[in-house]
CSV table of C-alpha atoms and ligand atoms in Angstrom, one decimal:
chain,number,residue,atom,x,y,z
A,4,MET,CA,-10.6,2.8,1.4
A,5,ASN,CA,-8.9,6.1,2.5
A,6,ASP,CA,-7.8,5.5,5.8
A,7,ALA,CA,-4.0,4.6,5.2
A,8,SER,CA,-3.5,3.4,8.7
A,9,ASP,CA,-5.8,0.7,8.7
A,10,LYS,CA,-3.9,-2.2,10.2
A,11,GLU,CA,-6.8,-4.7,9.9
A,12,LEU,CA,-7.0,-5.0,6.3
A,13,ASN,CA,-3.8,-7.0,4.6
A,14,MET,CA,-1.1,-6.1,2.8
A,15,GLU,CA,-2.4,-7.7,-0.8
A,16,THR,CA,-6.0,-5.4,0.0
A,17,ARG,CA,-4.0,-2.1,0.8
A,18,VAL,CA,-1.6,-2.2,-2.0
A,19,VAL,CA,-5.0,-2.0,-4.0
A,20,HIS,CA,-6.8,0.5,-2.0
A,21,ALA,CA,-5.1,2.4,0.7
A,22,GLY,CA,-5.0,5.6,0.1
A,23,HIS,CA,-7.6,6.0,-2.6
A,24,PRO,CA,-9.2,9.3,-1.9
A,25,GLU,CA,-12.5,9.8,-0.8
A,26,PRO,CA,-15.3,10.0,-2.5
A,27,ARG,CA,-13.9,8.8,-5.6
A,28,ILE,CA,-13.2,11.5,-7.9
A,29,GLU,CA,-15.9,11.6,-10.2
A,30,ARG,CA,-16.9,8.0,-9.1
A,31,ALA,CA,-13.7,7.0,-11.1
A,32,ALA,CA,-12.5,3.6,-10.0
A,33,VAL,CA,-8.9,4.7,-10.8
A,34,MET,CA,-6.9,7.7,-9.6
A,35,PRO,CA,-7.5,10.5,-12.3
A,36,VAL,CA,-4.5,11.9,-14.0
A,37,PHE,CA,-4.1,15.7,-13.3
A,38,GLN,CA,-2.0,16.8,-16.1
A,39,CYS,CA,-2.6,20.4,-15.4
A,40,THR,CA,0.0,23.0,-14.2
A,41,VAL,CA,-2.5,26.1,-13.3
A,42,TYR,CA,-4.9,25.8,-10.9
A,43,GLU,CA,-7.4,28.6,-9.9
A,44,GLN,CA,-6.4,30.3,-6.4
A,45,LYS,CA,-9.3,30.3,-3.8
A,46,ASP,CA,-9.2,33.8,-2.7
A,47,ASP,CA,-6.8,36.6,-3.0
A,48,ASP,CA,-5.1,35.8,0.5
A,49,ALA,CA,-4.6,32.4,-0.1
A,50,SER,CA,-1.0,30.8,0.8
A,51,TYR,CA,1.5,30.0,-2.0
A,52,PHE,CA,1.5,26.5,-0.5
A,53,ASP,CA,-2.2,25.9,-0.9
A,54,VAL,CA,-2.2,26.5,-4.6
A,55,ARG,CA,-2.0,23.4,-6.3
A,56,TYR,CA,1.5,23.0,-8.9
A,57,PRO,CA,2.8,19.7,-9.6
A,58,ARG,CA,6.7,20.4,-8.6
A,59,LEU,CA,5.0,21.4,-5.1
A,60,ASN,CA,4.1,17.8,-4.9
A,61,ASN,CA,0.7,18.3,-4.0
A,62,LEU,CA,-1.6,16.9,-6.5
A,63,PRO,CA,-3.9,13.8,-5.8
A,64,GLY,CA,-2.1,11.6,-7.1
A,65,HIS,CA,0.8,12.1,-5.2
A,66,ALA,CA,-1.1,12.6,-1.9
A,67,ALA,CA,-3.0,9.1,-2.8
A,68,LEU,CA,0.6,7.5,-3.5
A,69,ALA,CA,1.8,9.3,-0.3
A,70,ARG,CA,-0.8,7.2,1.9
A,71,ARG,CA,-0.7,4.0,0.1
A,72,LEU,CA,3.2,3.8,0.2
A,73,ALA,CA,3.1,4.8,4.0
A,74,SER,CA,0.4,2.5,4.8
A,75,LEU,CA,2.6,-0.9,2.9
A,76,GLU,CA,5.6,-0.2,5.0
A,77,GLY,CA,3.3,1.0,8.4
A,78,ALA,CA,5.3,4.3,8.2
A,79,GLU,CA,3.3,7.4,9.3
A,80,ASP,CA,4.1,9.5,6.0
A,81,ALA,CA,5.6,9.1,2.6
A,82,LEU,CA,6.2,10.9,-0.3
A,83,VAL,CA,7.2,10.1,-4.3
A,84,CYS,CA,9.6,11.8,-6.3
A,85,SER,CA,11.2,11.7,-9.7
A,86,SER,CA,13.9,8.9,-9.2
A,87,GLY,CA,15.5,7.0,-6.7
A,88,MET,CA,18.7,9.1,-6.7
A,89,ALA,CA,15.9,11.9,-6.4
A,90,ALA,CA,15.0,10.2,-3.2
A,91,ILE,CA,18.0,9.4,-1.9
A,92,CYS,CA,20.4,12.8,-2.8
A,93,THR,CA,17.5,15.0,-1.7
A,94,THR,CA,17.0,12.8,1.5
A,95,LEU,CA,20.9,13.1,2.4
A,96,MET,CA,21.0,16.7,1.7
A,97,THR,CA,17.8,17.4,3.8
A,98,LEU,CA,19.5,15.3,7.0
A,99,LEU,CA,23.5,16.8,6.4
A,100,ARG,CA,22.6,20.5,6.0
A,101,ASP,CA,24.8,22.8,7.2
A,102,GLY,CA,27.8,20.3,7.6
A,103,GLY,CA,26.6,17.3,8.7
A,104,HIS,CA,28.6,13.9,8.7
A,105,LEU,CA,27.2,10.6,7.5
A,106,LEU,CA,27.9,7.1,8.6
A,107,VAL,CA,27.5,5.1,5.5
A,108,GLN,CA,27.4,1.0,4.6
A,109,ASP,CA,30.5,0.4,2.7
A,110,GLN,CA,28.7,-1.5,-0.3
A,111,LEU,CA,26.3,0.9,-1.9
A,112,TYR,CA,24.4,1.3,-5.1
A,113,GLY,CA,26.9,2.9,-7.8
A,114,GLY,CA,24.9,6.3,-7.9
A,115,THR,CA,24.8,6.5,-4.0
A,116,HIS,CA,28.7,5.8,-3.9
A,117,SER,CA,29.2,8.4,-6.7
A,118,PHE,CA,27.0,10.6,-4.9
A,119,LEU,CA,28.8,10.5,-1.4
A,120,VAL,CA,32.6,10.6,-2.8
A,121,LYS,CA,32.2,13.1,-5.8
A,122,HIS,CA,29.7,15.5,-4.6
A,123,LEU,CA,29.1,15.6,-1.0
A,124,LYS,CA,32.3,17.3,0.2
A,125,SER,CA,31.6,20.4,-2.1
A,126,PHE,CA,28.4,20.8,-0.2
A,127,GLY,CA,30.5,20.8,3.0
A,128,MET,CA,29.1,17.4,4.1
A,129,ASP,CA,31.3,14.6,4.9
A,130,CYS,CA,30.7,10.5,5.0
A,131,ASP,CA,32.7,7.6,6.5
A,132,PHE,CA,32.1,4.0,5.6
A,133,ILE,CA,31.5,1.3,7.8
A,134,SER,CA,31.9,-2.4,7.3
A,135,ALA,CA,28.6,-4.0,8.8
A,136,ASP,CA,30.6,-7.3,9.6
A,137,ASP,CA,32.2,-5.2,12.1
A,138,PRO,CA,29.8,-3.2,14.5
A,139,GLY,CA,33.1,-2.7,17.0
A,140,ALA,CA,34.6,-0.1,14.8
A,141,TRP,CA,31.1,2.1,14.5
A,142,ASN,CA,32.3,3.8,17.4
A,143,SER,CA,35.1,5.2,16.4
A,144,LYS,CA,33.9,6.7,13.1
A,145,LEU,CA,31.7,9.1,15.1
A,146,LYS,CA,32.0,12.4,14.9
A,147,PRO,CA,30.3,15.5,17.1
A,148,ASN,CA,28.4,16.1,13.8
A,149,THR,CA,27.2,13.0,13.1
A,150,ARG,CA,23.9,13.1,12.2
A,151,ALA,CA,23.3,9.8,10.3
A,152,ILE,CA,23.4,5.9,9.4
A,153,TYR,CA,22.9,4.8,6.0
A,154,VAL,CA,22.7,1.4,4.4
A,155,GLU,CA,20.8,-1.1,1.9
A,156,THR,CA,18.8,-4.1,3.0
A,157,MET,CA,20.9,-6.0,1.3
A,158,THR,CA,23.9,-5.4,-0.5
A,159,ASN,CA,24.3,-6.0,-4.5
A,160,PRO,CA,25.1,-8.3,-6.2
A,161,LEU,CA,25.9,-10.5,-3.8
A,162,LEU,CA,22.8,-10.5,-1.2
A,163,ARG,CA,24.6,-10.0,1.9
A,164,VAL,CA,22.4,-9.3,4.8
A,165,ILE,CA,23.2,-7.0,7.8
A,166,ASP,CA,21.7,-7.1,11.4
A,167,HIS,CA,19.2,-4.2,10.6
A,168,ARG,CA,18.4,-4.2,14.5
A,169,ALA,CA,22.0,-3.6,15.2
A,170,ILE,CA,22.1,-0.3,12.7
A,171,VAL,CA,18.6,0.7,14.6
A,172,ASP,CA,19.7,0.1,17.7
A,173,PHE,CA,23.3,2.3,17.4
A,174,ALA,CA,21.2,4.8,15.6
A,175,ARG,CA,19.1,5.1,18.9
A,176,GLU,CA,22.1,5.0,20.9
A,177,HIS,CA,23.6,8.3,19.4
A,178,GLU,CA,20.6,10.3,18.2
A,179,LEU,CA,21.2,9.3,14.7
A,180,VAL,CA,18.6,9.3,12.0
A,181,SER,CA,18.7,5.8,10.6
A,182,VAL,CA,18.4,5.4,6.8
A,183,ILE,CA,17.8,2.5,4.8
A,184,ASP,CA,17.5,1.9,0.7
A,185,ASN,CA,14.9,-0.7,0.5
A,186,THR,CA,14.5,-1.2,-2.6
A,187,PHE,CA,15.8,-4.6,-3.0
A,188,ALA,CA,13.4,-6.1,-0.6
A,189,THR,CA,10.2,-3.7,-1.3
A,190,PRO,CA,7.4,-4.0,1.4
A,191,VAL,CA,7.0,-6.9,0.7
A,192,ASN,CA,10.0,-9.0,2.1
A,193,PHE,CA,10.8,-6.2,4.3
A,194,ARG,CA,9.3,-3.3,6.1
A,195,PRO,CA,12.1,-0.9,7.6
A,196,ALA,CA,9.4,0.9,10.2
A,197,GLU,CA,8.7,-1.9,11.9
A,198,PHE,CA,12.1,-2.4,12.5
A,199,GLY,CA,12.4,1.3,14.2
A,200,TYR,CA,14.2,2.5,10.6
A,201,ASP,CA,13.7,6.5,10.5
A,202,LEU,CA,13.4,6.8,6.7
A,203,SER,CA,13.1,4.0,3.8
A,204,LEU,CA,13.9,5.2,0.4
A,205,HIS,CA,13.3,3.4,-2.8
A,206,SER,CA,14.1,3.6,-6.3
A,207,ALA,CA,10.6,3.0,-7.7
A,208,THR,CA,11.5,2.6,-11.0
A,209,LYS,CA,12.2,-1.1,-9.9
A,210,TYR,CA,9.9,-3.0,-8.1
A,211,LEU,CA,7.3,-0.7,-6.9
A,212,ASN,CA,6.5,0.5,-10.6
A,213,GLY,CA,7.4,-3.2,-11.4
A,214,HIS,CA,6.8,-3.0,-15.4
A,215,SER,CA,10.4,-1.0,-16.6
A,216,ASP,CA,8.9,1.8,-18.2
A,217,LEU,CA,9.2,4.3,-15.5
A,218,VAL,CA,12.1,6.2,-13.6
A,219,ALA,CA,10.5,7.3,-9.7
A,220,GLY,CA,11.2,7.3,-6.1
A,221,ALA,CA,9.8,7.4,-2.6
A,222,VAL,CA,10.7,8.4,0.6
A,223,ILE,CA,8.8,6.8,3.3
A,224,GLY,CA,9.0,7.0,7.6
A,225,ASN,CA,9.1,9.5,10.3
A,226,ALA,CA,6.5,12.3,9.1
A,227,LYS,CA,9.0,14.7,10.6
A,228,HIS,CA,11.8,13.9,8.3
A,229,VAL,CA,9.3,13.1,5.2
A,230,GLY,CA,8.1,16.4,5.6
A,231,ALA,CA,11.4,18.2,5.7
A,232,VAL,CA,12.8,15.8,2.8
A,233,GLY,CA,9.5,17.1,1.0
A,234,SER,CA,10.3,20.9,1.2
A,235,LEU,CA,13.6,20.8,0.2
A,236,LEU,CA,12.5,18.6,-2.9
A,237,ALA,CA,9.5,20.7,-3.9
A,238,ILE,CA,12.5,23.6,-4.2
A,239,LEU,CA,15.5,21.5,-5.6
A,240,GLY,CA,12.7,20.0,-8.0
A,241,GLY,CA,12.9,16.4,-8.3
A,242,THR,CA,8.9,15.9,-7.9
A,243,LEU,CA,7.2,13.2,-10.0
A,244,GLU,CA,5.1,14.6,-12.9
A,245,PRO,CA,1.3,13.9,-12.9
A,246,HIS,CA,1.2,10.5,-15.5
A,247,GLY,CA,4.2,9.2,-13.9
A,248,CYS,CA,1.8,9.0,-10.4
A,249,PHE,CA,-0.4,7.5,-12.8
A,250,LEU,CA,2.0,4.8,-14.2
A,251,LEU,CA,3.3,4.3,-10.5
A,252,ASP,CA,0.1,4.1,-8.9
A,253,ARG,CA,-1.0,1.6,-11.6
A,254,GLY,CA,2.1,-0.8,-11.5
A,255,ILE,CA,2.0,-0.6,-7.8
A,256,LYS,CA,-1.5,-2.2,-7.6
A,257,THR,CA,0.2,-5.9,-8.5
A,258,LEU,CA,3.4,-5.1,-6.2
A,259,VAL,CA,2.6,-8.1,-3.9
A,260,LEU,CA,1.3,-10.5,-7.1
A,261,ARG,CA,4.4,-9.7,-8.3
A,262,VAL,CA,6.8,-9.7,-5.9
A,263,ARG,CA,5.8,-13.1,-4.2
A,264,HIS,CA,6.2,-14.7,-7.6
A,265,GLN,CA,9.8,-13.6,-8.2
A,266,ASN,CA,10.1,-14.7,-4.3
A,267,ALA,CA,9.4,-17.8,-5.4
A,268,ASN,CA,10.9,-18.1,-8.9
A,269,ALA,CA,13.9,-17.1,-7.3
A,270,LEU,CA,14.0,-19.7,-4.8
A,271,VAL,CA,13.1,-22.3,-7.4
A,272,LEU,CA,15.5,-21.2,-9.6
A,273,THR,CA,18.6,-21.0,-7.4
A,274,LYS,CA,17.8,-24.3,-5.9
A,275,HIS,CA,18.2,-25.7,-9.1
A,276,LEU,CA,21.3,-23.7,-10.0
A,277,GLU,CA,23.4,-25.0,-6.9
A,278,LYS,CA,23.1,-28.3,-8.0
A,279,HIS,CA,23.8,-27.9,-11.5
A,280,PRO,CA,27.8,-29.1,-12.5
A,281,ALA,CA,28.7,-26.0,-14.6
A,282,VAL,CA,28.0,-24.0,-11.4
A,283,ALA,CA,30.5,-22.7,-8.8
A,284,CYS,CA,28.4,-21.2,-6.7
A,285,VAL,CA,25.3,-19.0,-6.1
A,286,ASN,CA,24.6,-16.0,-3.6
A,287,TYR,CA,20.8,-16.0,-2.6
A,288,PRO,CA,19.9,-15.3,1.1
A,289,GLY,CA,17.2,-18.2,0.7
A,290,LEU,CA,19.6,-20.6,0.0
A,291,GLU,CA,21.0,-22.4,3.5
A,292,LYS,CA,24.4,-22.3,2.2
A,293,HIS,CA,24.2,-18.3,2.1
A,294,PRO,CA,26.0,-17.0,5.3
A,295,ASP,CA,23.4,-14.5,6.0
A,296,HIS,CA,20.2,-17.1,5.7
A,297,ALA,CA,19.5,-17.4,9.3
A,298,LEU,CA,19.3,-13.5,9.7
A,299,ALA,CA,17.5,-13.2,6.2
A,300,ARG,CA,14.9,-15.9,7.6
A,301,GLU,CA,14.2,-13.9,11.0
A,302,LEU,CA,14.1,-10.6,9.4
A,303,PHE,CA,12.7,-10.8,6.0
A,304,ASP,CA,9.2,-12.2,4.7
A,305,GLY,CA,10.7,-13.2,1.5
A,306,PHE,CA,14.5,-13.5,0.3
A,307,SER,CA,13.8,-11.3,-3.3
A,308,GLY,CA,13.6,-11.8,-6.7
A,309,MET,CA,17.4,-10.7,-7.0
A,310,PHE,CA,20.3,-13.3,-6.9
A,311,SER,CA,23.6,-14.1,-8.6
A,312,PHE,CA,26.0,-17.1,-9.6
A,313,GLU,CA,29.5,-17.8,-10.6
A,314,LEU,CA,30.2,-20.7,-13.1
A,315,THR,CA,33.3,-23.2,-12.7
A,316,GLY,CA,34.3,-22.0,-16.4
A,317,GLY,CA,35.0,-18.1,-15.0
A,318,THR,CA,34.3,-15.2,-17.3
A,319,GLU,CA,34.6,-17.0,-20.3
A,320,ALA,CA,32.1,-19.3,-19.7
A,321,ALA,CA,29.8,-16.6,-18.5
A,322,LYS,CA,29.6,-14.4,-21.3
A,323,LYS,CA,28.9,-17.4,-23.2
A,324,CYS,CA,26.0,-18.4,-20.9
A,325,ILE,CA,24.3,-14.9,-21.4
A,326,LYS,CA,24.8,-15.1,-24.9
A,327,ARG,CA,22.8,-18.6,-25.3
A,328,LEU,CA,20.0,-17.4,-22.7
A,329,ARG,CA,16.9,-16.9,-24.6
A,330,LEU,CA,14.4,-15.8,-22.3
A,331,PRO,CA,16.4,-13.4,-20.0
A,332,ILE,CA,17.4,-10.0,-21.4
A,333,HIS,CA,20.9,-8.9,-21.0
A,334,GLY,CA,21.0,-5.6,-19.4
A,335,PRO,CA,21.3,-3.5,-16.5
A,336,SER,CA,18.5,-2.7,-14.0
A,337,LEU,CA,15.9,-4.8,-12.0
A,338,GLY,CA,12.4,-5.5,-10.8
A,339,GLY,CA,10.4,-5.9,-14.0
A,340,PRO,CA,8.2,-8.8,-15.2
A,341,GLU,CA,10.9,-10.0,-17.3
A,342,THR,CA,14.0,-11.7,-16.3
A,343,LEU,CA,17.0,-9.5,-16.6
A,344,VAL,CA,20.8,-10.8,-16.5
A,345,THR,CA,23.9,-8.8,-16.2
A,346,ARG,CA,27.4,-9.1,-15.5
A,347,PRO,CA,28.4,-6.4,-12.9
A,348,ALA,CA,32.0,-6.7,-14.0
A,349,THR,CA,30.8,-4.6,-17.0
A,350,SER,CA,27.6,-3.1,-15.6
A,351,SER,CA,26.9,-1.6,-11.6
A,352,HIS,CA,30.9,-2.3,-10.9
A,353,ALA,CA,32.7,-0.9,-14.3
A,354,GLY,CA,34.0,1.7,-12.8
A,355,LEU,CA,36.0,-0.4,-10.3
A,356,THR,CA,39.8,-1.8,-10.9
A,357,ALA,CA,39.0,-6.2,-11.0
A,358,GLN,CA,41.3,-5.5,-7.8
A,359,GLU,CA,38.7,-3.7,-6.2
A,360,ARG,CA,36.1,-5.7,-7.1
A,361,LYS,CA,38.1,-8.7,-6.3
A,362,ASP,CA,38.4,-7.3,-2.9
A,363,LEU,CA,34.6,-7.3,-2.8
A,364,GLY,CA,34.1,-10.6,-3.5
A,365,ILE,CA,33.0,-9.7,-6.9
A,366,ALA,CA,34.4,-12.0,-9.5
A,367,ASP,CA,34.5,-10.7,-13.1
A,368,GLY,CA,32.4,-13.6,-14.3
A,369,LEU,CA,30.1,-13.5,-11.3
A,370,ILE,CA,26.0,-13.1,-13.3
A,371,ARG,CA,23.3,-11.2,-11.5
A,372,VAL,CA,20.1,-12.0,-12.0
A,373,SER,CA,16.7,-9.9,-11.4
A,374,VAL,CA,14.1,-12.9,-12.0
A,375,GLY,CA,10.8,-12.2,-13.8
A,376,ILE,CA,7.2,-13.3,-13.5
A,377,GLU,CA,7.7,-15.8,-16.2
A,378,SER,CA,7.1,-19.6,-15.7
A,379,VAL,CA,10.1,-21.0,-13.6
A,380,GLU,CA,9.7,-24.1,-15.6
A,381,ASP,CA,10.4,-22.3,-18.8
A,382,LEU,CA,13.6,-20.3,-17.1
A,383,ILE,CA,14.8,-23.6,-15.6
A,384,ARG,CA,14.7,-25.0,-19.4
A,385,ASP,CA,16.4,-21.7,-20.5
A,386,PHE,CA,19.5,-22.0,-18.0
A,387,ASP,CA,20.2,-25.6,-18.7
A,388,ALA,CA,20.2,-25.1,-22.2
A,389,ALA,CA,22.5,-22.1,-22.1
A,390,LEU,CA,24.7,-23.7,-19.5
B,200,LIG,C1,18.2,1.5,-8.9
B,200,LIG,C2,18.7,2.1,-7.8
B,200,LIG,C3,18.6,3.5,-7.5
B,200,LIG,C4,18.8,4.3,-8.0
B,200,LIG,O1,17.3,4.6,-8.4
B,200,LIG,P1,17.0,5.7,-9.9
B,200,LIG,O2,15.4,5.3,-10.0
B,200,LIG,O3,17.6,5.0,-11.0
B,200,LIG,O4,17.5,6.9,-9.7
B,200,LIG,C5,19.0,3.3,-5.8
B,200,LIG,N1,19.3,2.4,-4.8
B,200,LIG,C6,18.8,1.0,-5.4
B,200,LIG,C7,19.1,0.2,-4.8
B,200,LIG,C8,18.7,0.7,-6.8
B,200,LIG,O5,18.7,-0.2,-7.4
């Protein structure tokens, strides 16, 4: 099965088979690793771009992954690269080249935020932040050179969900390229192309690889835009090396199993914590109390494996709880098989002042959880003991 557009097949099947070359290379069931930087030139007239070279993103492993990712999100094309930040920065530099302007959601992954506020201007590009809650104000931020609008599927760490249909409609109306960081949702829970997004970006370091042992990224979407990002990527050099392709190919085959299990674990665990007397609040779009629950139900196939919660005892209680948890690892990042806990005040949002965090609704005692694939009964017992 090598037809990435084969919509007859379910996602569970495509995540294993889509994009695999036919005939199979040396009849190998698994995509071989092309750990080689030199390839013989066909003849003297062959174009430079016809020659295989890992940085040019044209190894069989790159192509197989690209076809599979495009198939999973129902998009035309895709590419893999060396990190999520390589996907994000290369995409923004492609779209905003020659002095473009970007509208961007005000709550963002830290690395993306840093790139926009610390570096974008030095490249002659610019951006303005928009609030997802206030679509009426987006118009006033438009400039003649506004080229794109950039959002994340769910915010970190409060898991707020914006109306993605409104973003795409606004982008179409004003001829902007619509871009979304879909890392938290994965194609299992949300497929941006189906809602009309032009480009979907991933830190494949997280759920797509899913084993906490690889840094990689992906750009998925319209062939025209993915092609343009790919040309710049081949020059900037943020391409995925051959062994990384192998690891991502292996990791992604269990994506559907892992993410569905993580969705289910997170729902059971958050429903349990919500009722716990030591817990002040739980932020998870799967809970009826979450302000965006209805929207998340309409947009998503699952509510993700990410949630955050606060304790009635505040920061001191949070520190104690993290110390007492035996199964979850105290560490940043997300999307692996093991449950992770982190306090955003000391990790993802440590760069902000306490007041800035408070304005965003991020208490210093807030604990963020990336739920793993462990037994949820064991997780519940461990959280109960720690609380
Ligand atoms: C981790 C992450 C990134 C950056 O990805 P890297 O692979 O670390 O470069 C971007 N966006 C989101 C939402 C992330 O969680």
